[in-house]
Amino acid sequence: MLLPALGGRLPDRPDALRVDGENASWAELRATAEAVASRLVGAPAVAVHATATLPGVVGVLGGLLAGVPVVPVPADAGPVELAHILTDSGAALLLADVPPKHPVPVPVEPVRAGRTASGGGPAEPPGTATALILYTSGTTGAPKGVLLTRDAIAHDLDALAQAWAWSPDDILVHGLPLYHVHGLVLGVLGALRVGCRLVHTGRPQPERYAAAGGTLLFGVPTVWSRIADDPSSARELASARLLVSGSAPLPEPVFARLAGLTGHRPVERYGMTETLITVSTRVDGDRPPGHVGLPLPGVRTRLVDDAGAVLPADGESIGELQVRGPTLFAGYLGMPEATAAAHTPDGWFRTGDVATVRPDGQHRIVGRASTDLIKSGGYRIGAGEVENMLLAHPGVREAAVVGAPHPDLGQEVVAYVVGDGVTAQALIDFVATGLSRHKRPRRVHLVEALPRNAMGKVQKRQLPG
Ligand code: MLC
Ligand code: AMP
C-alpha cells in the first residue's frame, strides 16, 4: 500500500493533517478522497489545482486512490503554462475548487462536489502504475512531464525514513508548494506513508515554522536563510528533532548560523524531479556543511568527465553526477528522444549537476553543467521558457536569460534583451501574463547586442549577471 495512513489501521486523530488552517483525520481524508476517486476511475489522467489547501490535497489523493496519473498544476500557473500542462498531459479534467483565472481546454470540476464515500473504494493500483506527472523545466522549450511510478515514490520515502529515522512519532512541518517533489512527494505523501502528523504552515514564514511545534521540518535554503535571520524564531526550533534542507545549495554561512541558533546541524539532501531524492546526510552520520551526504539505499552514483570516463571519489575530481536506482522516473511523457538523451547508453541518468565525492562517500554539488537551468528560491526555471516568452513580445528582437547570484533566493532571474521601444518593467509584466510569478525576471537589461561567438551562438557566461 502506497499510503498506509489511509488504510484505516494506524491510530488516527482529528488533526492528523493540518493545512490552510483546516484539520482532517486520515479517515476523513480517505472518505473524501475515495469520493473523488469514484468520479475518476478510467480517466487517462487528472489535473489538480495543487493549492496548499485541503481540497488541493484531497484532489491529489483522489487520483492516487483511483490509480489515475495525477498532474499537479502549480497554484499560480500562468495561462501559457496551464494550457501546455493540460494539453500535453492528456488530463481528462481539472479538479479545482476555485475556478482558474484563465480559460482552460478541459472541463473543470470542484474537488468537493461529491459526497464522502462510505468505505471500500478502488483496489490498490500496481506499483508500476504512474502516480504523478510532474511538469519541470528543461534548458529549452516548454516544461516536460516527468512520469513517477508508485514504486519509485514508495522506495524513495522508505529510504528517507530510514536515513532520517522518520517515524509515526514525528510531527512534520513545512510550508512549501504542493506541486513539486519537495512539498508534495516528501511533504505530503511522506507523512501519509510514514504515518506521522503533518502541519502545513500555508507559507514558509519563520514565525509559522517556530509556532507549529514540529519535530521534523522541511525547507528550501531560502526558507532556512530567512529563519537564520530571525533568531527568536530559529531558537524555537531547538526543541525539534531534525531540520532538513534541500532543492538548492544551502550556503555554509546559513548552515553555521542555523546550527548556532537551534543546536541542530541541518540534514542536507539532494534530488531532482526526475530522480526523486537520491543522496542525503543521515540522522546517525556526519553532516559536513556544503555536503549532501551519501546515496540512499538502492541508489548508485558516479562522477563522469566530459569524455564519459568515470572519475575517482577523491574529494577533488569534478565531474557530472550520474545516478541510477529504483527512485528514477519512467521517462518524459511522450518524449522518447528526450528520455533517451537524459540517460547514458549504459542506463545512468545524467543529472546535469557537477559534483565531487569524498573517499568517505560524501557528495558535494559544486554547480550545474548548463547555465540554462536556474534555481531561484528552490524553483527550477528553464532559461529557454522565459526567453520564449520574452521573444513573444513584439518589441523584443533577442533575449538571453541567466541566473545571477542572489543573497536570499540563491539565484535570481535576469534577462538581457535587444528590443525596440520597450521598457524593462513592461517586459517583466509581460512575462507575468504567461508564466508563474517566480519565473518573472527580477531585472531586465536592455542592451545593444548579445555577446556571440564566431558561430553566432550567444555566450551567456560573458553576461555580467
Ligand atoms: C517575483 N515577484 C516579483 C518579481 N518576481 N515581483 C515583481 N517583479 C518581479 N520581477 C514576486 C512574487 O510574485 C512574489 O510575490 C514575490 O515577488 C516573491 O517571489 P518569490 O520568488 O516566490 O519569493 P517569495 O514569495 O519570497 O518566496 C520564497 C520562497 C518560494 C522560498 C517561499 O520561492 C518557495 O516557496 N520556494 C519553494 C520552491 C520549491 O518547493 N521547490 C522544490 C522543487 S522540488 P507575492 O505577492 O507572492 O509576495 C526539488 C527536488 C528537491 O527541487 O530536491 O527537493
Ligand atoms: P528540481 O527538478 O526542481 O527538483 O531541481 C533539481 C535540481 O535542484 C538539481 O538538479 C540540483 O541542481 C538542485 N538541487 C536539489 N537539491 C540540492 C542540494 N541539496 N544542493 C544543491 N543543489 C540541489
Coordinates of C-alpha atoms and ligand atoms in Angstrom, one line a residue:
M1 CA 0.0 0.0 0.0
L2 CA 1.4 3.4 -1.0
L3 CA -0.1 5.4 1.8
P4 CA -0.7 3.2 4.9
A5 CA -2.1 6.2 6.9
L6 CA -5.2 6.0 4.6
G7 CA -5.5 2.2 5.2
G8 CA -7.5 2.6 8.5
R9 CA -5.2 0.6 10.6
L10 CA -3.0 3.2 12.2
P11 CA -4.1 5.2 15.3
D12 CA -5.9 8.3 13.9
R13 CA -6.5 11.7 15.3
P14 CA -8.7 14.7 14.2
D15 CA -5.7 16.8 13.3
A16 CA -3.6 14.1 11.6
L17 CA -3.2 16.6 8.7
R18 CA -3.5 20.4 9.0
V19 CA -3.3 22.6 6.0
D20 CA -4.5 26.2 5.4
G21 CA -5.8 26.2 9.0
E22 CA -8.1 23.2 8.3
N23 CA -7.7 19.9 10.1
A24 CA -8.6 16.4 8.9
S25 CA -8.2 12.9 10.3
W26 CA -6.9 10.3 8.0
A27 CA -10.3 8.6 8.0
E28 CA -11.9 11.9 6.8
L29 CA -9.1 12.3 4.1
R30 CA -9.7 8.8 3.0
A31 CA -13.5 9.2 2.7
T32 CA -13.3 12.5 0.8
A33 CA -10.5 11.2 -1.5
E34 CA -12.5 8.0 -2.2
A35 CA -15.5 10.1 -3.3
V36 CA -13.2 11.9 -5.7
A37 CA -11.6 8.6 -6.8
S38 CA -15.1 7.2 -7.7
R39 CA -15.5 10.0 -10.2
L40 CA -12.1 9.4 -11.8
V41 CA -11.8 5.7 -12.4
G42 CA -10.8 5.1 -16.0
A43 CA -9.7 8.6 -16.8
P44 CA -6.3 8.8 -18.7
A45 CA -5.0 11.4 -16.2
V46 CA -6.4 14.1 -13.9
A47 CA -5.1 17.5 -13.3
V48 CA -5.4 19.0 -9.8
H49 CA -5.0 22.7 -9.0
A50 CA -2.4 22.0 -6.4
T51 CA -3.0 24.8 -3.9
A52 CA -1.8 24.3 -0.3
T53 CA -5.4 23.7 0.9
L54 CA -7.4 20.6 2.0
P55 CA -9.2 20.4 -1.4
G56 CA -5.8 20.5 -3.1
V57 CA -4.5 17.6 -1.0
V58 CA -7.8 15.6 -1.4
G59 CA -7.7 16.1 -5.2
V60 CA -4.3 14.5 -5.4
L61 CA -5.2 11.7 -3.1
G62 CA -8.3 11.0 -5.0
G63 CA -6.3 10.5 -8.2
L64 CA -3.8 8.3 -6.4
L65 CA -6.6 6.1 -4.9
A66 CA -8.2 5.8 -8.3
G67 CA -4.9 4.7 -9.9
V68 CA -5.2 7.7 -12.3
P69 CA -2.0 9.6 -13.1
V70 CA -2.2 12.9 -11.2
V71 CA -0.9 16.1 -12.8
P72 CA -0.4 18.7 -10.1
V73 CA -0.9 22.2 -11.6
P74 CA 1.1 24.9 -10.0
A75 CA -1.1 27.1 -7.9
D76 CA -0.1 30.3 -9.7
A77 CA 0.5 28.8 -13.2
G78 CA 0.1 31.4 -16.0
P79 CA -2.1 30.8 -19.0
V80 CA 0.7 29.6 -21.2
E81 CA 1.9 27.0 -18.7
L82 CA -1.6 26.0 -17.8
A83 CA -2.6 25.4 -21.4
H84 CA 0.6 23.4 -22.1
I85 CA 0.3 21.2 -19.0
L86 CA -3.4 20.4 -19.5
T87 CA -3.0 19.6 -23.2
D88 CA 0.3 17.8 -23.1
S89 CA -0.7 15.6 -20.1
G90 CA -3.9 14.4 -21.7
A91 CA -5.8 15.2 -18.5
A92 CA -9.5 14.5 -18.8
L93 CA -10.4 17.2 -16.3
L94 CA -9.1 19.8 -13.9
L95 CA -10.1 19.5 -10.3
A96 CA -10.2 22.9 -8.8
D97 CA -12.3 24.4 -6.0
V98 CA -11.6 27.9 -7.1
P99 CA -12.2 28.3 -10.9
P100 CA -9.0 29.0 -12.8
K101 CA -8.2 32.6 -13.7
H102 CA -7.6 31.7 -17.3
P103 CA -9.6 29.7 -19.9
V104 CA -8.6 26.0 -19.9
P105 CA -9.0 23.4 -22.6
V106 CA -10.6 20.7 -20.3
P107 CA -13.7 20.6 -18.0
V108 CA -13.2 22.0 -14.5
E109 CA -14.8 20.2 -11.6
P110 CA -14.8 21.2 -7.9
V111 CA -12.9 18.7 -5.6
R112 CA -15.7 18.9 -3.0
A113 CA -18.5 18.1 -5.4
G114 CA -19.1 14.5 -4.4
R115 CA -20.5 13.1 -1.2
T116 CA -18.0 11.4 1.1
A117 CA -17.6 7.7 0.5
S118 CA -18.5 5.1 3.0
G119 CA -15.7 2.6 2.7
G120 CA -14.5 0.1 0.2
G121 CA -13.0 2.2 -2.6
P122 CA -11.0 1.1 -5.6
A123 CA -8.3 -1.7 -5.3
E124 CA -4.7 -0.6 -4.9
P125 CA -3.2 0.0 -8.3
P126 CA 0.0 -1.8 -9.2
G127 CA 3.4 -0.3 -8.2
T128 CA 4.4 0.1 -11.8
A129 CA 1.4 2.5 -12.4
T130 CA 2.2 6.2 -12.9
A131 CA 1.3 8.0 -9.7
L132 CA 2.3 11.6 -10.7
I133 CA 3.2 13.5 -13.8
L134 CA 5.2 16.5 -12.6
Y135 CA 6.0 19.2 -15.1
T136 CA 9.5 20.6 -14.9
S137 CA 11.6 23.0 -17.0
G138 CA 14.5 21.9 -19.2
T139 CA 17.1 24.1 -20.6
T140 CA 15.0 24.8 -23.7
G141 CA 11.4 24.6 -24.7
A142 CA 8.2 24.0 -22.7
P143 CA 8.2 22.1 -19.4
K144 CA 8.3 18.3 -19.8
G145 CA 6.0 15.8 -17.9
V146 CA 8.1 13.6 -15.6
L147 CA 6.4 10.2 -15.1
L148 CA 6.8 8.9 -11.5
T149 CA 5.6 5.5 -10.6
R150 CA 4.1 4.4 -7.2
D151 CA 7.1 2.1 -6.7
A152 CA 9.6 4.9 -7.2
I153 CA 7.8 7.1 -4.7
A154 CA 7.4 4.3 -2.1
H155 CA 11.1 3.3 -2.4
D156 CA 12.3 6.9 -2.0
L157 CA 10.1 7.6 1.0
D158 CA 11.2 4.4 2.7
A159 CA 14.8 5.2 2.1
L160 CA 14.4 8.7 3.5
A161 CA 12.5 7.3 6.5
Q162 CA 15.5 5.1 7.2
A163 CA 18.1 7.8 6.7
W164 CA 16.3 10.3 9.0
A165 CA 14.7 7.8 11.5
W166 CA 11.4 9.4 10.3
S167 CA 8.6 7.7 12.3
P168 CA 4.9 7.9 13.3
D169 CA 6.0 9.9 16.4
D170 CA 7.2 12.8 14.2
I171 CA 5.3 15.9 13.5
L172 CA 6.3 17.1 10.1
V173 CA 6.1 20.9 9.5
H174 CA 6.6 22.8 6.3
G175 CA 5.0 25.5 4.1
L176 CA 6.2 24.5 0.7
P177 CA 4.2 24.5 -2.5
L178 CA 2.4 21.2 -3.2
Y179 CA 3.2 20.7 -6.8
H180 CA 6.9 19.6 -6.6
V181 CA 8.8 16.7 -5.2
H182 CA 9.8 18.5 -2.1
G183 CA 6.4 19.8 -0.8
L184 CA 4.1 17.1 -2.4
V185 CA 6.1 13.9 -2.5
L186 CA 8.1 14.3 0.6
G187 CA 6.0 16.8 2.4
V188 CA 2.5 15.2 2.0
L189 CA 2.9 11.6 0.7
G190 CA 5.8 11.1 3.0
A191 CA 3.7 11.9 6.1
L192 CA 1.0 9.6 4.8
R193 CA 3.4 6.8 4.1
V194 CA 5.3 7.0 7.4
G195 CA 2.0 7.7 9.3
C196 CA 3.1 10.9 11.0
R197 CA 1.2 14.1 11.6
L198 CA 1.6 16.9 9.1
V199 CA 1.3 20.6 9.7
H200 CA 1.4 22.7 6.6
T201 CA 2.0 26.3 7.5
G202 CA 0.5 27.9 4.4
R203 CA 3.5 30.0 3.6
P204 CA 7.0 29.0 4.9
Q205 CA 7.5 32.0 7.2
P206 CA 9.9 31.7 10.1
E207 CA 7.4 32.6 12.8
R208 CA 5.0 29.9 11.4
Y209 CA 7.7 27.3 11.5
A210 CA 8.5 28.3 15.0
A211 CA 4.9 28.1 16.2
A212 CA 4.0 24.8 14.7
G213 CA 5.6 22.5 17.3
G214 CA 7.2 20.2 14.7
T215 CA 9.9 17.6 15.3
L216 CA 10.8 17.3 11.6
L217 CA 11.0 20.4 9.4
F218 CA 11.5 20.7 5.7
G219 CA 12.7 23.9 3.9
V220 CA 14.5 25.1 0.8
P221 CA 17.7 27.1 1.6
T222 CA 15.8 30.5 1.2
V223 CA 13.5 29.4 4.0
W224 CA 16.4 28.4 6.2
S225 CA 18.2 31.6 5.4
R226 CA 15.2 33.6 6.5
I227 CA 14.9 31.6 9.7
A228 CA 18.5 32.1 10.4
D229 CA 17.9 35.9 10.0
D230 CA 15.1 35.7 12.6
P231 CA 16.9 34.5 15.8
S232 CA 13.8 34.3 18.0
S233 CA 12.0 32.0 15.6
A234 CA 15.2 30.0 15.0
R235 CA 15.7 29.4 18.7
E236 CA 12.2 27.9 19.0
L237 CA 13.4 25.1 16.7
A238 CA 15.8 23.9 19.3
S239 CA 13.1 21.5 20.5
A240 CA 12.8 19.9 17.1
R241 CA 14.5 16.6 16.2
L242 CA 15.7 17.2 12.6
L243 CA 15.9 20.2 10.2
V244 CA 16.1 19.2 6.6
S245 CA 17.3 21.4 3.7
G246 CA 17.1 20.6 0.0
S247 CA 16.1 21.6 -3.5
A248 CA 19.1 24.0 -3.8
P249 CA 22.5 24.5 -2.2
L250 CA 22.5 25.5 1.4
P251 CA 25.1 28.2 1.9
E252 CA 27.7 27.3 4.5
P253 CA 27.2 30.5 6.5
V254 CA 23.5 29.7 6.7
F255 CA 24.3 26.2 7.9
A256 CA 26.6 27.7 10.6
R257 CA 24.1 30.3 11.8
L258 CA 21.3 27.8 11.9
A259 CA 23.4 25.3 13.9
G260 CA 24.4 28.1 16.3
L261 CA 20.8 29.2 16.9
T262 CA 19.0 25.9 17.0
G263 CA 21.7 23.5 18.2
H264 CA 20.9 21.3 15.1
R265 CA 23.3 20.7 12.2
P266 CA 20.8 20.6 9.3
V267 CA 20.4 17.4 7.3
E268 CA 21.0 18.2 3.6
R269 CA 19.7 16.0 0.8
Y270 CA 19.9 16.2 -2.9
G271 CA 17.5 15.2 -5.6
M272 CA 15.6 16.1 -8.8
T273 CA 12.1 15.8 -10.1
E274 CA 13.4 13.0 -12.4
T275 CA 15.2 11.0 -9.8
L276 CA 13.4 11.9 -6.5
I277 CA 15.8 12.2 -3.6
T278 CA 18.9 10.2 -4.2
V279 CA 21.6 11.4 -1.8
S280 CA 21.3 12.5 1.8
T281 CA 23.1 13.0 5.1
R282 CA 21.9 10.8 7.8
V283 CA 20.5 11.3 11.3
D284 CA 23.2 8.9 12.6
G285 CA 26.0 10.2 10.4
D286 CA 28.4 13.0 9.6
R287 CA 26.7 16.2 8.3
P288 CA 29.6 18.3 6.9
P289 CA 28.4 21.8 5.7
G290 CA 28.3 22.1 2.0
H291 CA 27.8 18.3 1.5
V292 CA 24.6 16.5 0.7
G293 CA 25.6 13.1 2.1
L294 CA 25.6 9.5 0.8
P295 CA 23.5 7.7 -1.8
L296 CA 20.3 6.4 -0.3
P297 CA 19.8 2.6 0.0
G298 CA 19.4 1.1 -3.5
V299 CA 20.8 4.2 -5.3
R300 CA 24.1 4.3 -7.0
T301 CA 26.0 7.4 -8.2
R302 CA 29.1 8.0 -10.2
L303 CA 31.1 11.0 -11.5
V304 CA 31.9 11.2 -15.1
D305 CA 34.2 13.6 -17.1
D306 CA 33.3 15.2 -20.5
A307 CA 34.7 12.2 -22.3
G308 CA 32.5 9.8 -20.3
A309 CA 35.3 8.4 -18.2
V310 CA 34.4 7.6 -14.6
L311 CA 36.3 9.8 -12.1
P312 CA 37.6 8.8 -8.6
A313 CA 35.9 9.6 -5.4
D314 CA 38.9 11.6 -4.1
G315 CA 37.1 14.7 -3.0
E316 CA 38.8 16.7 -5.7
S317 CA 37.9 15.3 -9.1
I318 CA 34.9 17.3 -10.5
G319 CA 32.5 15.7 -12.9
E320 CA 28.9 15.3 -13.9
L321 CA 26.9 13.4 -11.3
Q322 CA 25.1 10.4 -12.8
V323 CA 22.6 8.3 -10.8
R324 CA 20.7 5.0 -11.1
G325 CA 18.3 3.1 -8.9
P326 CA 14.7 2.4 -8.1
T327 CA 13.7 6.0 -7.4
L328 CA 14.2 7.2 -11.0
F329 CA 11.4 8.4 -13.3
A330 CA 9.9 6.2 -16.0
G331 CA 10.6 8.8 -18.7
Y332 CA 9.3 12.2 -20.1
L333 CA 5.7 11.9 -21.2
G334 CA 5.5 11.4 -25.0
M335 CA 9.2 12.3 -25.4
P336 CA 11.2 9.1 -26.0
E337 CA 14.1 11.0 -27.6
A338 CA 14.4 13.4 -24.7
T339 CA 14.2 10.5 -22.3
A340 CA 17.0 8.7 -24.1
A341 CA 19.1 11.8 -24.3
A342 CA 18.9 12.2 -20.5
H343 CA 20.5 8.7 -20.0
T344 CA 23.8 7.3 -20.9
P345 CA 23.9 4.3 -23.2
D346 CA 24.6 2.1 -20.2
G347 CA 21.5 3.3 -18.4
W348 CA 22.6 6.0 -15.9
F349 CA 20.6 9.3 -15.6
R350 CA 22.6 12.4 -16.4
T351 CA 21.7 14.9 -13.7
G352 CA 23.5 17.9 -15.3
D353 CA 24.8 18.7 -11.8
V354 CA 28.5 18.9 -11.3
A355 CA 29.9 17.4 -8.1
T356 CA 32.8 15.9 -6.1
V357 CA 32.7 12.8 -4.0
R358 CA 35.0 12.3 -0.9
P359 CA 36.5 9.0 -0.2
D360 CA 34.0 8.6 2.7
G361 CA 31.2 8.9 0.1
Q362 CA 30.1 12.5 1.0
H363 CA 28.8 14.2 -2.1
R364 CA 29.2 17.9 -2.8
I365 CA 27.2 19.7 -5.5
V366 CA 29.5 22.4 -7.0
G367 CA 27.3 23.7 -9.8
R368 CA 25.4 22.9 -12.9
A369 CA 26.8 22.0 -16.3
S370 CA 24.4 24.3 -18.1
T371 CA 23.8 27.9 -17.3
D372 CA 20.3 27.4 -18.7
L373 CA 18.7 25.9 -15.6
I374 CA 18.2 28.5 -12.9
K375 CA 17.3 27.7 -9.3
S376 CA 15.5 30.6 -7.6
G377 CA 14.1 30.1 -4.1
G378 CA 14.3 26.4 -4.8
Y379 CA 12.2 26.7 -8.0
R380 CA 13.7 25.2 -11.2
I381 CA 13.3 27.7 -14.0
G382 CA 14.4 27.0 -17.6
A383 CA 16.0 30.0 -19.3
G384 CA 14.6 28.9 -22.6
E385 CA 11.0 29.0 -21.4
V386 CA 11.4 32.6 -20.1
E387 CA 13.3 33.6 -23.3
N388 CA 10.5 32.2 -25.5
M389 CA 8.0 34.3 -23.5
L390 CA 10.1 37.4 -23.9
L391 CA 10.5 36.8 -27.7
A392 CA 6.7 36.6 -28.0
H393 CA 6.7 40.4 -27.2
P394 CA 6.6 42.4 -30.4
G395 CA 9.2 44.8 -29.1
V396 CA 11.8 42.1 -28.4
R397 CA 14.3 41.0 -31.1
E398 CA 16.7 38.9 -29.0
A399 CA 16.7 37.7 -25.4
A400 CA 19.1 35.8 -23.1
V401 CA 18.1 34.8 -19.6
V402 CA 20.5 33.8 -16.9
G403 CA 20.6 33.2 -13.2
A404 CA 22.6 35.7 -11.2
P405 CA 23.7 35.2 -7.5
H406 CA 21.1 36.5 -5.1
P407 CA 21.6 36.6 -1.3
D408 CA 18.0 35.4 -0.4
L409 CA 16.9 33.3 -3.4
G410 CA 20.3 31.7 -4.3
Q411 CA 19.8 32.9 -7.9
E412 CA 17.6 35.5 -9.4
V413 CA 16.2 35.5 -13.0
V414 CA 17.9 38.2 -15.1
A415 CA 17.2 38.9 -18.7
Y416 CA 19.3 40.6 -21.4
V417 CA 17.1 42.0 -24.2
V418 CA 17.7 43.6 -27.5
G419 CA 14.5 45.5 -28.3
D420 CA 12.7 48.4 -29.8
G421 CA 10.8 50.9 -27.7
V422 CA 10.2 48.6 -24.7
T423 CA 10.9 49.2 -21.0
A424 CA 12.3 46.7 -18.5
Q425 CA 9.1 46.9 -16.4
A426 CA 6.9 46.3 -19.4
L427 CA 8.8 43.1 -20.2
I428 CA 8.7 41.9 -16.6
D429 CA 4.9 42.5 -16.6
F430 CA 4.6 40.7 -20.0
V431 CA 6.3 37.6 -18.7
A432 CA 3.9 37.6 -15.8
T433 CA 1.0 37.5 -18.2
G434 CA 2.0 34.0 -19.4
L435 CA 4.1 32.3 -16.7
S436 CA 4.2 31.7 -12.9
R437 CA 5.2 34.7 -10.7
H438 CA 8.6 33.3 -9.8
K439 CA 9.6 33.0 -13.5
R440 CA 9.5 36.7 -13.9
P441 CA 12.9 38.3 -14.4
R442 CA 13.7 40.4 -11.4
R443 CA 15.9 42.5 -13.6
V444 CA 15.9 43.2 -17.3
H445 CA 18.9 44.8 -19.0
L446 CA 18.2 46.5 -22.4
V447 CA 21.4 46.1 -24.5
E448 CA 22.5 46.9 -28.0
A449 CA 23.6 43.3 -28.8
L450 CA 24.2 40.0 -27.1
P451 CA 27.7 38.6 -26.9
R452 CA 28.1 35.8 -29.6
N453 CA 30.9 33.5 -30.7
A454 CA 32.1 33.1 -34.2
M455 CA 29.3 30.6 -34.9
G456 CA 26.7 33.2 -33.7
K457 CA 25.8 31.4 -30.5
V458 CA 25.0 33.6 -27.5
Q459 CA 27.8 33.5 -24.9
K460 CA 25.9 33.6 -21.7
R461 CA 28.9 33.2 -19.5
Q462 CA 30.0 36.6 -20.8
L463 CA 26.9 38.3 -19.5
P464 CA 27.6 40.1 -16.2
G465 CA 24.6 38.6 -14.4
Ligands
MLC1 C1 8.8 37.7 -8.3 N1 8.0 38.6 -7.8 C2 8.1 39.7 -8.4 C3 9.1 39.5 -9.4 N2 9.5 38.2 -9.3 N3 7.5 40.9 -8.3 C4 7.9 41.9 -9.1 N4 8.8 41.8 -10.1 C5 9.4 40.6 -10.3 N5 10.2 40.5 -11.3 C6 7.1 38.5 -6.7 C7 6.4 37.1 -6.5 O1 5.3 37.1 -7.3 C8 6.1 37.2 -5.0 O2 5.0 38.0 -4.8 C9 7.3 37.9 -4.5 O3 7.8 38.6 -5.5 C10 8.4 37.0 -4.1 O4 8.6 36.0 -5.1 P1 9.3 34.6 -4.8 O5 10.4 34.4 -5.7 O6 8.3 33.4 -4.9 O7 9.7 34.7 -3.3 P2 8.9 34.5 -2.0 O8 7.4 34.7 -2.3 O9 9.5 35.4 -1.0 O10 9.0 33.0 -1.8 C11 10.3 32.5 -1.5 C12 10.0 31.0 -1.2 C13 9.5 30.4 -2.5 C14 11.3 30.4 -0.8 C15 9.0 30.9 -0.1 O11 10.4 30.7 -3.6 C16 9.2 29.0 -2.4 O12 8.1 28.6 -1.9 N6 10.1 28.2 -2.9 C17 10.0 26.7 -2.8 C18 10.2 26.1 -4.2 C19 10.1 24.6 -4.0 O13 9.3 24.0 -3.3 N7 11.0 23.9 -4.7 C20 11.1 22.4 -4.7 C21 11.3 21.9 -6.1 S1 11.4 20.1 -5.9 P3 4.0 37.8 -3.6 O14 2.9 38.8 -3.9 O15 3.5 36.4 -3.7 O16 4.7 38.1 -2.4 C22 13.1 19.8 -5.9 C23 13.5 18.4 -5.6 C24 14.3 18.5 -4.4 O17 13.9 20.7 -6.1 O18 15.5 18.2 -4.3 O19 13.6 18.9 -3.4
AMP2 P1 14.0 20.1 -9.4 O1 13.9 19.3 -10.6 O2 13.2 21.3 -9.2 O3 13.8 19.1 -8.3 O4 15.5 20.6 -9.3 C1 16.6 19.7 -9.2 C2 17.9 20.4 -9.1 O5 17.9 21.1 -7.8 C3 19.1 19.6 -9.1 O6 19.5 19.2 -10.4 C4 20.1 20.4 -8.4 O7 20.7 21.4 -9.3 C5 19.3 21.2 -7.4 N1 19.3 20.7 -6.0 C6 18.4 19.9 -5.4 N2 18.9 19.6 -4.1 C7 20.1 20.2 -4.0 C8 21.0 20.3 -2.9 N3 20.8 19.8 -1.7 N4 22.1 21.0 -3.1 C9 22.4 21.6 -4.3 N5 21.5 21.6 -5.3 C10 20.4 20.9 -5.2

